[in-house]
PDB file of C-alpha atoms and ligand atoms in Angstrom:
ATOM      1  CA  MET Q   1      27.754  67.074 115.355  1.00 44.00           C
ATOM      2  CA  ARG Q   2      29.081  66.641 111.876  1.00 51.00           C
ATOM      3  CA  LYS Q   3      31.203  63.660 113.005  1.00 47.00           C
ATOM      4  CA  LYS Q   4      28.151  61.921 114.354  1.00 44.00           C
ATOM      5  CA  ILE Q   5      26.236  62.238 111.142  1.00 52.00           C
ATOM      6  CA  ILE Q   6      29.084  60.771 109.169  1.00 55.00           C
ATOM      7  CA  GLY Q   7      29.160  57.993 111.789  1.00 52.00           C
ATOM      8  CA  ILE Q   8      25.560  57.182 110.968  1.00 52.00           C
ATOM      9  CA  ILE Q   9      26.227  57.171 107.330  1.00 57.00           C
ATOM     10  CA  LEU Q  10      29.120  54.863 107.832  1.00 55.00           C
ATOM     11  CA  LEU Q  11      26.993  52.563 109.936  1.00 51.00           C
ATOM     12  CA  VAL Q  12      24.419  52.371 107.243  1.00 52.00           C
ATOM     13  CA  LEU Q  13      26.977  51.930 104.480  1.00 53.00           C
ATOM     14  CA  ILE Q  14      29.394  49.637 106.231  1.00 45.00           C
ATOM     15  CA  VAL Q  15      27.614  47.588 108.822  1.00 42.00           C
ATOM     16  CA  PHE Q  16      24.617  46.997 106.621  1.00 42.00           C
ATOM     17  CA  GLY Q  17      26.842  46.805 103.587  1.00 39.00           C
ATOM     18  CA  GLY Q  18      24.890  49.568 101.912  1.00 35.00           C
ATOM     19  CA  TYR Q  19      22.517  46.786 100.833  1.00 31.00           C
ATOM     20  CA  LYS Q  20      19.407  48.707 101.677  1.00 27.00           C
ATOM     21  CA  LEU Q  21      20.835  52.145 100.861  1.00 28.00           C
ATOM     22  CA  PHE Q  22      21.075  53.067  97.981  1.00 29.00           C
ATOM     23  CA  ALA Q  23      19.593  55.815  85.370  1.00 29.00           C
ATOM     24  CA  ASN Q  24      17.934  55.182  81.179  1.00 29.00           C
ATOM     25  CA  VAL Q  25      18.753  53.700  78.181  1.00 31.00           C
ATOM     26  CA  SER Q  26      15.800  53.040  76.012  1.00 30.00           C
ATOM     27  CA  ALA Q  27      17.138  51.115  73.156  1.00 28.00           C
ATOM     28  CA  ASN Q  28      20.666  52.320  73.697  1.00 35.00           C
ATOM     29  CA  ASN Q  29      20.388  55.962  74.611  1.00 36.00           C
ATOM     30  CA  VAL Q  30      20.558  57.470  78.056  1.00 42.00           C
ATOM     31  CA  ASN Q  31      17.428  59.328  78.963  1.00 44.00           C
ATOM     32  CA  SER Q  32      18.902  62.655  79.817  1.00 56.00           C
ATOM     33  CA  LYS Q  33      19.486  65.481  77.381  1.00 60.00           C
ATOM     34  CA  SER Q  34      22.993  66.297  78.523  1.00 65.00           C
ATOM     35  CA  ILE Q  35      24.419  62.740  78.586  1.00 72.00           C
ATOM     36  CA  GLN Q  36      26.258  61.722  75.468  1.00 69.00           C
ATOM     37  CA  PHE Q  37      26.722  58.106  76.323  1.00 76.00           C
ATOM     38  CA  SER Q  38      25.397  54.686  75.478  1.00 79.00           C
ATOM     39  CA  TYR Q  39      25.964  51.125  76.585  1.00 86.00           C
ATOM     40  CA  ASP Q  40      27.636  50.445  73.264  1.00 86.00           C
ATOM     41  CA  ASP Q  41      30.463  52.858  74.278  1.00 85.00           C
ATOM     42  CA  ILE Q  42      31.516  50.669  77.140  1.00 90.00           C
ATOM     43  CA  THR Q  43      34.059  47.969  76.857  1.00 89.00           C
ATOM     44  CA  GLU Q  44      32.965  44.566  77.966  1.00 88.00           C
ATOM     45  CA  TYR Q  45      33.689  43.680  81.564  1.00 88.00           C
ATOM     46  CA  LYS Q  46      37.075  41.893  81.711  1.00 80.00           C
ATOM     47  CA  GLY Q  47      36.902  40.507  85.150  1.00 77.00           C
ATOM     48  CA  ASP Q  48      39.221  42.977  86.773  1.00 72.00           C
ATOM     49  CA  ASN Q  49      38.293  46.641  87.132  1.00 78.00           C
ATOM     50  CA  PRO Q  50      34.903  47.236  88.712  1.00 84.00           C
ATOM     51  CA  TYR Q  51      34.513  50.445  86.676  1.00 88.00           C
ATOM     52  CA  VAL Q  52      35.796  52.389  83.732  1.00 90.00           C
ATOM     53  CA  TYR Q  53      36.223  56.116  83.178  1.00 91.00           C
ATOM     54  CA  VAL Q  54      33.804  57.785  80.767  1.00 92.00           C
ATOM     55  CA  ASN Q  55      34.490  61.011  78.786  1.00 91.00           C
ATOM     56  CA  ASP Q  56      37.955  61.327  80.345  1.00 91.00           C
ATOM     57  CA  ASN Q  57      36.427  61.233  83.769  1.00 92.00           C
ATOM     58  CA  LYS Q  58      34.593  64.574  83.110  1.00 93.00           C
ATOM     59  CA  PRO Q  59      30.884  64.626  84.003  1.00 95.00           C
ATOM     60  CA  TYR Q  60      28.283  65.643  81.412  1.00 94.00           C
ATOM     61  CA  PHE Q  61      26.456  68.273  83.508  1.00 94.00           C
ATOM     62  CA  THR Q  62      25.255  71.259  81.532  1.00 92.00           C
ATOM     63  CA  GLY Q  63      25.390  74.833  82.699  1.00 91.00           C
ATOM     64  CA  SER Q  64      21.666  74.825  83.339  1.00 92.00           C
ATOM     65  CA  GLU Q  65      21.880  71.653  85.443  1.00 94.00           C
ATOM     66  CA  ILE Q  66      24.583  72.964  87.686  1.00 95.00           C
ATOM     67  CA  LYS Q  67      23.126  74.998  90.564  1.00 95.00           C
ATOM     68  CA  ASN Q  68      24.316  76.152  93.891  1.00 95.00           C
ATOM     69  CA  GLU Q  69      21.133  75.279  95.704  1.00 96.00           C
ATOM     70  CA  ARG Q  70      19.713  71.976  96.629  1.00 96.00           C
ATOM     71  CA  TYR Q  71      17.425  70.022  94.341  1.00 96.00           C
ATOM     72  CA  LEU Q  72      16.615  66.422  93.532  1.00 96.00           C
ATOM     73  CA  LYS Q  73      14.887  65.020  90.506  1.00 96.00           C
ATOM     74  CA  TYR Q  74      14.069  61.443  89.715  1.00 96.00           C
ATOM     75  CA  GLY Q  75      13.483  60.294  86.217  1.00 94.00           C
ATOM     76  CA  PRO Q  76      10.145  58.563  85.599  1.00 95.00           C
ATOM     77  CA  LEU Q  77      10.028  54.752  85.371  1.00 96.00           C
ATOM     78  CA  ASP Q  78      10.278  53.854  81.648  1.00 94.00           C
ATOM     79  CA  SER Q  79       7.758  51.767  79.694  1.00 96.00           C
ATOM     80  CA  LEU Q  80       9.277  48.628  81.158  1.00 96.00           C
ATOM     81  CA  LYS Q  81       9.024  50.098  84.657  1.00 97.00           C
ATOM     82  CA  ARG Q  82      12.754  50.442  84.964  1.00 97.00           C
ATOM     83  CA  GLY Q  83      14.422  53.146  87.039  1.00 96.00           C
ATOM     84  CA  THR Q  84      15.954  56.003  85.033  1.00 94.00           C
ATOM     85  CA  SER Q  85      18.454  58.785  85.603  1.00 94.00           C
ATOM     86  CA  ALA Q  86      18.212  60.791  88.788  1.00 96.00           C
ATOM     87  CA  ILE Q  87      20.045  64.078  89.442  1.00 96.00           C
ATOM     88  CA  ALA Q  88      20.585  66.057  92.581  1.00 97.00           C
ATOM     89  CA  CYS Q  89      22.400  69.104  93.835  1.00 97.00           C
ATOM     90  CA  ILE Q  90      23.448  68.202  97.377  1.00 97.00           C
ATOM     91  CA  ASN Q  91      25.251  69.817 100.267  1.00 95.00           C
ATOM     92  CA  TYR Q  92      25.885  69.115 103.888  1.00 93.00           C
ATOM     93  CA  ASP Q  93      22.305  69.759 104.762  1.00 91.00           C
ATOM     94  CA  SER Q  94      21.109  67.049 102.370  1.00 90.00           C
ATOM     95  CA  MET Q  95      22.546  64.470 104.678  1.00 87.00           C
ATOM     96  CA  PRO Q  96      20.300  62.883 107.309  1.00 82.00           C
ATOM     97  CA  VAL Q  97      20.583  63.957 110.927  1.00 77.00           C
ATOM     98  CA  GLU Q  98      20.728  61.587 113.837  1.00 66.00           C
ATOM     99  CA  ASP Q  99      17.019  61.331 114.353  1.00 65.00           C
ATOM    100  CA  ASP Q 100      16.123  60.531 110.763  1.00 69.00           C
ATOM    101  CA  LYS Q 101      15.073  56.981 110.276  1.00 70.00           C
ATOM    102  CA  LYS Q 102      15.204  55.063 107.088  1.00 71.00           C
ATOM    103  CA  GLY Q 103      11.999  53.577 105.818  1.00 74.00           C
ATOM    104  CA  ASP Q 104      11.444  49.937 104.994  1.00 78.00           C
ATOM    105  CA  SER Q 105      12.265  49.101 101.391  1.00 82.00           C
ATOM    106  CA  ASP Q 106      11.750  45.321 101.580  1.00 85.00           C
ATOM    107  CA  SER Q 107       8.540  45.479  99.599  1.00 89.00           C
ATOM    108  CA  ILE Q 108      10.170  47.276  96.645  1.00 93.00           C
ATOM    109  CA  HIS Q 109      11.153  44.916  93.789  1.00 94.00           C
ATOM    110  CA  PRO Q 110      12.923  46.817  91.068  1.00 97.00           C
ATOM    111  CA  THR Q 111      12.962  45.304  87.586  1.00 98.00           C
ATOM    112  CA  GLY Q 112      15.172  42.238  87.248  1.00 98.00           C
ATOM    113  CA  TRP Q 113      14.679  41.355  90.897  1.00 97.00           C
ATOM    114  CA  ASN Q 114      15.279  37.613  90.992  1.00 96.00           C
ATOM    115  CA  ASN Q 115      17.266  37.155  94.133  1.00 95.00           C
ATOM    116  CA  ALA Q 116      18.988  34.007  95.203  1.00 95.00           C
ATOM    117  CA  THR Q 117      21.497  33.079  97.867  1.00 93.00           C
ATOM    118  CA  TYR Q 118      24.923  31.643  97.171  1.00 90.00           C
ATOM    119  CA  GLU Q 119      27.036  30.363  99.947  1.00 86.00           C
ATOM    120  CA  GLU Q 120      30.095  30.830  97.769  1.00 81.00           C
ATOM    121  CA  ILE Q 121      29.650  34.592  97.599  1.00 80.00           C
ATOM    122  CA  GLY Q 122      28.535  34.837 101.190  1.00 76.00           C
ATOM    123  CA  GLY Q 123      24.856  35.587 100.765  1.00 84.00           C
ATOM    124  CA  ALA Q 124      22.305  37.155  98.453  1.00 90.00           C
ATOM    125  CA  CYS Q 125      23.303  37.907  94.889  1.00 93.00           C
ATOM    126  CA  GLN Q 126      21.099  41.000  94.439  1.00 96.00           C
ATOM    127  CA  VAL Q 127      20.444  44.103  96.479  1.00 93.00           C
ATOM    128  CA  ARG Q 128      17.857  46.892  95.994  1.00 94.00           C
ATOM    129  CA  THR Q 129      20.113  49.837  95.536  1.00 94.00           C
ATOM    130  CA  GLN Q 130      19.108  53.457  95.663  1.00 94.00           C
ATOM    131  CA  ILE Q 131      19.891  55.646  92.672  1.00 96.00           C
ATOM    132  CA  ILE Q 132      20.239  58.739  94.915  1.00 96.00           C
ATOM    133  CA  PRO Q 133      21.314  57.271  98.263  1.00 92.00           C
ATOM    134  CA  TRP Q 134      19.400  57.938 101.354  1.00 89.00           C
ATOM    135  CA  CYS Q 135      22.389  59.614 102.915  1.00 87.00           C
ATOM    136  CA  PHE Q 136      22.156  62.317 100.157  1.00 93.00           C
ATOM    137  CA  GLY Q 137      18.458  62.837 100.703  1.00 92.00           C
ATOM    138  CA  GLY Q 138      17.263  60.153  98.268  1.00 93.00           C
ATOM    139  CA  SER Q 139      13.950  58.475  98.964  1.00 92.00           C
ATOM    140  CA  ASP Q 140      13.894  55.059 100.650  1.00 89.00           C
ATOM    141  CA  THR Q 141      10.314  54.305  99.603  1.00 91.00           C
ATOM    142  CA  ASP Q 142      10.012  55.685  96.064  1.00 94.00           C
ATOM    143  CA  LYS Q 143      10.193  52.991  93.423  1.00 95.00           C
ATOM    144  CA  LYS Q 144      11.709  55.484  91.005  1.00 96.00           C
ATOM    145  CA  ASN Q 145      14.783  55.569  93.213  1.00 96.00           C
ATOM    146  CA  TYR Q 146      15.690  51.847  92.987  1.00 96.00           C
ATOM    147  CA  ILE Q 147      17.494  49.422  90.778  1.00 97.00           C
ATOM    148  CA  THR Q 148      18.443  45.820  91.162  1.00 97.00           C
ATOM    149  CA  ALA Q 149      22.211  45.717  91.694  1.00 97.00           C
ATOM    150  CA  SER Q 150      24.909  43.244  92.629  1.00 94.00           C
ATOM    151  CA  PRO Q 151      26.459  43.533  96.083  1.00 89.00           C
ATOM    152  CA  TYR Q 152      29.770  44.133  94.392  1.00 87.00           C
ATOM    153  CA  MET Q 153      28.573  47.110  92.315  1.00 91.00           C
ATOM    154  CA  THR Q 154      26.843  48.536  95.368  1.00 90.00           C
ATOM    155  CA  ASP Q 155      29.961  48.391  97.405  1.00 82.00           C
ATOM    156  CA  ASN Q 156      31.898  50.158  94.649  1.00 84.00           C
ATOM    157  CA  MET Q 157      29.250  52.827  94.422  1.00 89.00           C
ATOM    158  CA  ASN Q 158      29.516  53.329  98.117  1.00 85.00           C
ATOM    159  CA  VAL Q 159      33.222  54.096  97.854  1.00 81.00           C
ATOM    160  CA  TYR Q 160      32.256  57.145  95.828  1.00 88.00           C
ATOM    161  CA  VAL Q 161      29.346  58.022  98.045  1.00 89.00           C
ATOM    162  CA  VAL Q 162      31.564  58.077 101.133  1.00 82.00           C
ATOM    163  CA  LYS Q 163      34.123  60.173  99.263  1.00 86.00           C
ATOM    164  CA  ILE Q 164      31.424  62.767  98.536  1.00 92.00           C
ATOM    165  CA  ALA Q 165      29.973  62.647 101.985  1.00 88.00           C
ATOM    166  CA  ARG Q 166      33.492  63.309 103.359  1.00 83.00           C
ATOM    167  CA  TYR Q 167      33.799  66.334 101.074  1.00 91.00           C
ATOM    168  CA  LEU Q 168      30.319  67.671 102.107  1.00 92.00           C
ATOM    169  CA  GLU Q 169      31.338  67.312 105.731  1.00 87.00           C
ATOM    170  CA  GLU Q 170      34.505  69.350 105.216  1.00 88.00           C
ATOM    171  CA  THR Q 171      33.037  72.211 103.172  1.00 93.00           C
ATOM    172  CA  SER Q 172      29.826  74.095 102.789  1.00 94.00           C
ATOM    173  CA  ASN Q 173      29.948  73.541  99.031  1.00 97.00           C
ATOM    174  CA  HIS Q 174      27.382  71.872  96.803  1.00 97.00           C
ATOM    175  CA  VAL Q 175      28.005  68.743  94.696  1.00 98.00           C
ATOM    176  CA  MET Q 176      26.140  67.914  91.557  1.00 97.00           C
ATOM    177  CA  TYR Q 177      25.359  64.189  91.545  1.00 98.00           C
ATOM    178  CA  ARG Q 178      23.728  62.043  88.931  1.00 97.00           C
ATOM    179  CA  VAL Q 179      23.353  58.268  88.644  1.00 97.00           C
ATOM    180  CA  THR Q 180      22.032  56.766  85.400  1.00 96.00           C
ATOM    181  CA  PRO Q 181      21.201  53.046  85.247  1.00 96.00           C
ATOM    182  CA  VAL Q 182      22.359  51.747  81.889  1.00 95.00           C
ATOM    183  CA  PHE Q 183      20.243  48.978  80.398  1.00 94.00           C
ATOM    184  CA  ASN Q 184      21.021  46.969  77.256  1.00 94.00           C
ATOM    185  CA  LYS Q 185      17.926  47.051  75.013  1.00 92.00           C
ATOM    186  CA  GLU Q 186      14.880  45.529  76.804  1.00 95.00           C
ATOM    187  CA  GLU Q 187      16.795  43.871  79.593  1.00 96.00           C
ATOM    188  CA  LEU Q 188      15.362  44.216  83.101  1.00 97.00           C
ATOM    189  CA  MET Q 189      18.567  44.266  85.135  1.00 98.00           C
ATOM    190  CA  CYS Q 190      20.926  47.091  84.279  1.00 97.00           C
ATOM    191  CA  ARG Q 191      24.411  46.411  82.947  1.00 96.00           C
ATOM    192  CA  GLY Q 192      25.794  49.064  85.156  1.00 97.00           C
ATOM    193  CA  VAL Q 193      25.394  52.641  86.299  1.00 97.00           C
ATOM    194  CA  LEU Q 194      26.956  55.847  85.079  1.00 96.00           C
ATOM    195  CA  MET Q 195      27.989  57.826  88.126  1.00 96.00           C
ATOM    196  CA  GLU Q 196      28.803  61.548  87.736  1.00 97.00           C
ATOM    197  CA  ALA Q 197      29.717  64.136  90.326  1.00 97.00           C
ATOM    198  CA  TYR Q 198      31.047  67.654  90.320  1.00 97.00           C
ATOM    199  CA  SER Q 199      31.678  70.079  93.153  1.00 97.00           C
ATOM    200  CA  VAL Q 200      30.147  73.432  92.262  1.00 97.00           C
ATOM    201  CA  GLU Q 201      31.768  76.265  94.195  1.00 97.00           C
ATOM    202  CA  ASP Q 202      35.327  75.109  93.493  1.00 97.00           C
ATOM    203  CA  ASN Q 203      34.629  74.112  89.876  1.00 96.00           C
ATOM    204  CA  GLY Q 204      35.347  70.433  90.425  1.00 96.00           C
ATOM    205  CA  GLU Q 205      38.529  70.939  92.384  1.00 96.00           C
ATOM    206  CA  GLY Q 206      37.268  68.724  95.285  1.00 95.00           C
ATOM    207  CA  ILE Q 207      35.025  66.235  93.511  1.00 95.00           C
ATOM    208  CA  CYS Q 208      34.921  65.542  89.782  1.00 95.00           C
ATOM    209  CA  PHE Q 209      34.344  62.179  88.193  1.00 95.00           C
ATOM    210  CA  ASN Q 210      32.421  60.291  85.474  1.00 94.00           C
ATOM    211  CA  VAL Q 211      32.606  56.541  85.831  1.00 94.00           C
ATOM    212  CA  PHE Q 212      30.636  53.512  84.589  1.00 95.00           C
ATOM    213  CA  LEU Q 213      30.444  50.745  87.206  1.00 95.00           C
ATOM    214  CA  TYR Q 214      29.681  47.276  85.957  1.00 95.00           C
ATOM    215  CA  ASN Q 215      26.690  45.482  87.509  1.00 97.00           C
ATOM    216  CA  VAL Q 216      28.565  42.298  88.056  1.00 94.00           C
ATOM    217  CA  GLN Q 217      29.363  39.911  90.912  1.00 91.00           C
ATOM    218  CA  PRO Q 218      32.640  37.986  91.053  1.00 85.00           C
ATOM    219  CA  GLY Q 219      31.806  34.283  91.002  1.00 86.00           C
ATOM    220  CA  LEU Q 220      28.435  34.689  89.308  1.00 92.00           C
ATOM    221  CA  ASP Q 221      26.958  35.354  85.899  1.00 95.00           C
ATOM    222  CA  TYR Q 222      23.678  37.216  85.595  1.00 97.00           C
ATOM    223  CA  ILE Q 223      21.100  36.832  82.867  1.00 98.00           C
ATOM    224  CA  TYR Q 224      20.297  40.470  82.503  1.00 98.00           C
ATOM    225  CA  SER Q 225      17.005  39.981  80.705  1.00 98.00           C
ATOM    226  CA  THR Q 226      15.483  38.330  83.784  1.00 98.00           C
ATOM    227  CA  GLY Q 227      17.861  38.960  86.671  1.00 98.00           C
ATOM    228  CA  GLU Q 228      18.465  35.223  87.120  1.00 98.00           C
ATOM    229  CA  SER Q 229      21.970  34.184  88.042  1.00 97.00           C
ATOM    230  CA  LYS Q 230      24.295  31.185  88.077  1.00 96.00           C
ATOM    231  CA  TYR Q 231      27.471  30.315  89.869  1.00 93.00           C
ATOM    232  CA  THR Q 232      30.648  30.274  87.788  1.00 89.00           C
ATOM    233  CA  GLY Q 233      33.364  30.085  90.386  1.00 82.00           C
ATOM    234  CA  ARG Q 234      35.279  32.753  88.470  1.00 78.00           C
ATOM    235  CA  PHE Q 235      36.579  35.253  91.056  1.00 73.00           C
ATOM    236  CA  ILE Q 236      38.613  38.296  90.464  1.00 61.00           C
ATOM    237  CA  ASP Q 237      42.371  38.420  90.915  1.00 51.00           C
ATOM    238  CA  VAL Q 238      42.077  40.874  93.718  1.00 45.00           C
ATOM    239  CA  ALA Q 239      45.764  41.774  93.637  1.00 41.00           C
ATOM    240  CA  VAL Q 240      45.388  43.035  90.085  1.00 41.00           C
ATOM    241  CA  LYS Q 241      42.221  44.854  90.932  1.00 46.00           C
ATOM    242  CA  ALA Q 242      43.592  46.756  93.929  1.00 45.00           C
ATOM    243  CA  ASP Q 243      46.015  48.743  91.851  1.00 45.00           C
ATOM    244  CA  ASP Q 244      43.299  50.509  90.041  1.00 48.00           C
ATOM    245  CA  VAL Q 245      40.510  51.117  92.443  1.00 48.00           C
ATOM    246  CA  SER Q 246      40.008  54.672  93.616  1.00 48.00           C
ATOM    247  CA  ASN Q 247      43.713  55.476  94.002  1.00 52.00           C
ATOM    248  CA  ASP Q 248      43.329  57.787  96.992  1.00 61.00           C
ATOM    249  CA  TYR Q 249      41.276  55.802  99.543  1.00 71.00           C
ATOM    250  CA  ASP Q 250      42.761  55.789 103.055  1.00 79.00           C
ATOM    251  CA  TYR Q 251      42.010  52.274 104.349  1.00 85.00           C
ATOM    252  CA  ILE Q 252      40.908  48.861 103.232  1.00 86.00           C
ATOM    253  CA  LEU Q 253      38.314  47.328 105.532  1.00 86.00           C
ATOM    254  CA  ASN Q 254      37.271  43.766 105.988  1.00 86.00           C
ATOM    255  CA  ASN Q 255      33.552  44.051 106.906  1.00 79.00           C
ATOM    256  CA  ARG Q 256      33.380  40.481 108.032  1.00 79.00           C
ATOM    257  CA  SER Q 257      36.264  40.447 110.533  1.00 85.00           C
ATOM    258  CA  MET Q 258      35.714  44.195 111.065  1.00 86.00           C
ATOM    259  CA  LEU Q 259      39.439  44.867 110.716  1.00 91.00           C
ATOM    260  CA  ILE Q 260      41.132  48.010 109.379  1.00 92.00           C
ATOM    261  CA  HIS Q 261      44.150  47.774 107.029  1.00 92.00           C
ATOM    262  CA  LYS Q 262      46.333  50.511 105.589  1.00 90.00           C
ATOM    263  CA  HIS Q 263      45.679  51.247 101.936  1.00 83.00           C
ATOM    264  CA  ASP Q 264      48.833  49.479 100.760  1.00 83.00           C
ATOM    265  CA  CYS Q 265      48.678  46.443 103.026  1.00 87.00           C
ATOM    266  CA  GLU Q 266      49.540  43.260 101.116  1.00 84.00           C
ATOM    267  CA  ASN Q 267      47.288  41.160 103.375  1.00 86.00           C
ATOM    268  CA  ALA Q 268      44.356  43.400 102.495  1.00 84.00           C
ATOM    269  CA  LEU Q 269      44.772  42.465  98.858  1.00 76.00           C
ATOM    270  CA  ARG Q 270      43.699  38.985  99.778  1.00 77.00           C
ATOM    271  CA  ILE Q 271      40.422  39.965 101.372  1.00 79.00           C
ATOM    272  CA  GLY Q 272      37.542  38.519  99.290  1.00 72.00           C
ATOM    273  CA  THR Q 273      35.675  41.030  97.156  1.00 67.00           C
ATOM    274  CA  LYS Q 274      32.488  40.375  99.131  1.00 66.00           C
ATOM    275  CA  ASN Q 275      34.050  41.589 102.345  1.00 75.00           C
ATOM    276  CA  LYS Q 276      36.365  44.306 101.154  1.00 77.00           C
ATOM    277  CA  ILE Q 277      35.571  48.018 101.420  1.00 79.00           C
ATOM    278  CA  TYR Q 278      37.726  50.884 100.247  1.00 76.00           C
ATOM    279  CA  SER Q 279      37.219  53.626 102.829  1.00 77.00           C
ATOM    280  CA  TYR Q 280      37.705  57.382 103.094  1.00 71.00           C
ATOM    281  CA  ALA Q 281      36.445  57.442 106.650  1.00 74.00           C
ATOM    282  CA  ASP Q 282      38.492  58.644 109.644  1.00 78.00           C
ATOM    283  CA  GLU Q 283      40.041  56.104 111.896  1.00 85.00           C
ATOM    284  CA  SER Q 284      38.061  57.340 114.874  1.00 84.00           C
ATOM    285  CA  GLU Q 285      34.763  56.976 113.014  1.00 78.00           C
ATOM    286  CA  LEU Q 286      35.607  53.441 112.025  1.00 82.00           C
ATOM    287  CA  ILE Q 287      36.428  52.521 115.592  1.00 84.00           C
ATOM    288  CA  GLN Q 288      33.196  54.172 116.708  1.00 80.00           C
ATOM    289  CA  VAL Q 289      31.179  51.772 114.449  1.00 76.00           C
ATOM    290  CA  GLY Q 290      33.065  48.751 115.646  1.00 81.00           C
ATOM    291  CA  TYR Q 291      36.210  48.395 113.566  1.00 86.00           C
ATOM    292  CA  ARG Q 292      39.645  47.689 115.006  1.00 92.00           C
ATOM    293  CA  TRP Q 293      43.144  47.619 113.581  1.00 94.00           C
ATOM    294  CA  ALA Q 294      44.428  44.412 111.977  1.00 93.00           C
ATOM    295  CA  GLU Q 295      47.617  43.080 113.637  1.00 93.00           C
ATOM    296  CA  CYS Q 296      49.594  43.510 110.446  1.00 93.00           C
ATOM    297  CA  CYS Q 297      48.798  47.242 110.261  1.00 93.00           C
ATOM    298  CA  LYS Q 298      48.873  48.152 113.925  1.00 87.00           C
ATOM    299  CA  GLN Q 299      51.491  50.732 114.947  1.00 75.00           C
TER     300      GLN Q 299
HETATM  301 ZN1   ZN A 301      47.081  44.930 107.186  1.00 63.88          ZN
END
């Protein structure tokens, strides 16, 4: 039963690229009492790491926010109608069961929505991304739960989401989870998201992180005030990047060829950022949703 549910989550995350799945700085301050963080604290994106650690990777949850029972709270849209910080205490029961169907979010246009298609990056340059993902009980129809994100940031958020889902599957513990879109001044497309998580019953032994993910797309520049974009042709040196991403993932997937590589496969380093997924899933689940081993990694 548990396996099947994870299978569904993987389907949604991987096959649909998380594009339909898935906090506030007014002036420069995050709209949550416990977060001591602003966009000014973040070093500019250098074209390599998709994220940086914040506060030594320790989340900002306060004692009163940390609970061992489920809850979920969206921040209100701000005066510019932008999505703000959402917090949740989740456990295994927060995750959808097989019969749950996702609603249609196509009519939701978060601020900064100015989508365009670029052949060079393999498709659309923006996705509507959920602040609390559907697979953790987040709403698929509530505007307060959406931001305009790059496919690249969404994929990198999903790496963490799958890691937490895996933990929830293996324990009966709760995980505190908060995502805060970080805007620069009055801009309509966020510069990134602050993602925090903390496993409650084991005091962060299983899950504990605090990262800022950049809302960028290799090959493109965004104009964050409007969400417009232009092609630059500047892509990441993926070999450099791979050293730093989520050190403990199990596999690297190519979601175009649907091939599985081991985490240290040299060929996998050359997979384009658009098609590369760092995965914590079990081999059997990946095969269940249509993946197969790449020749170079077959045993
Ligand atoms: Zn390989």
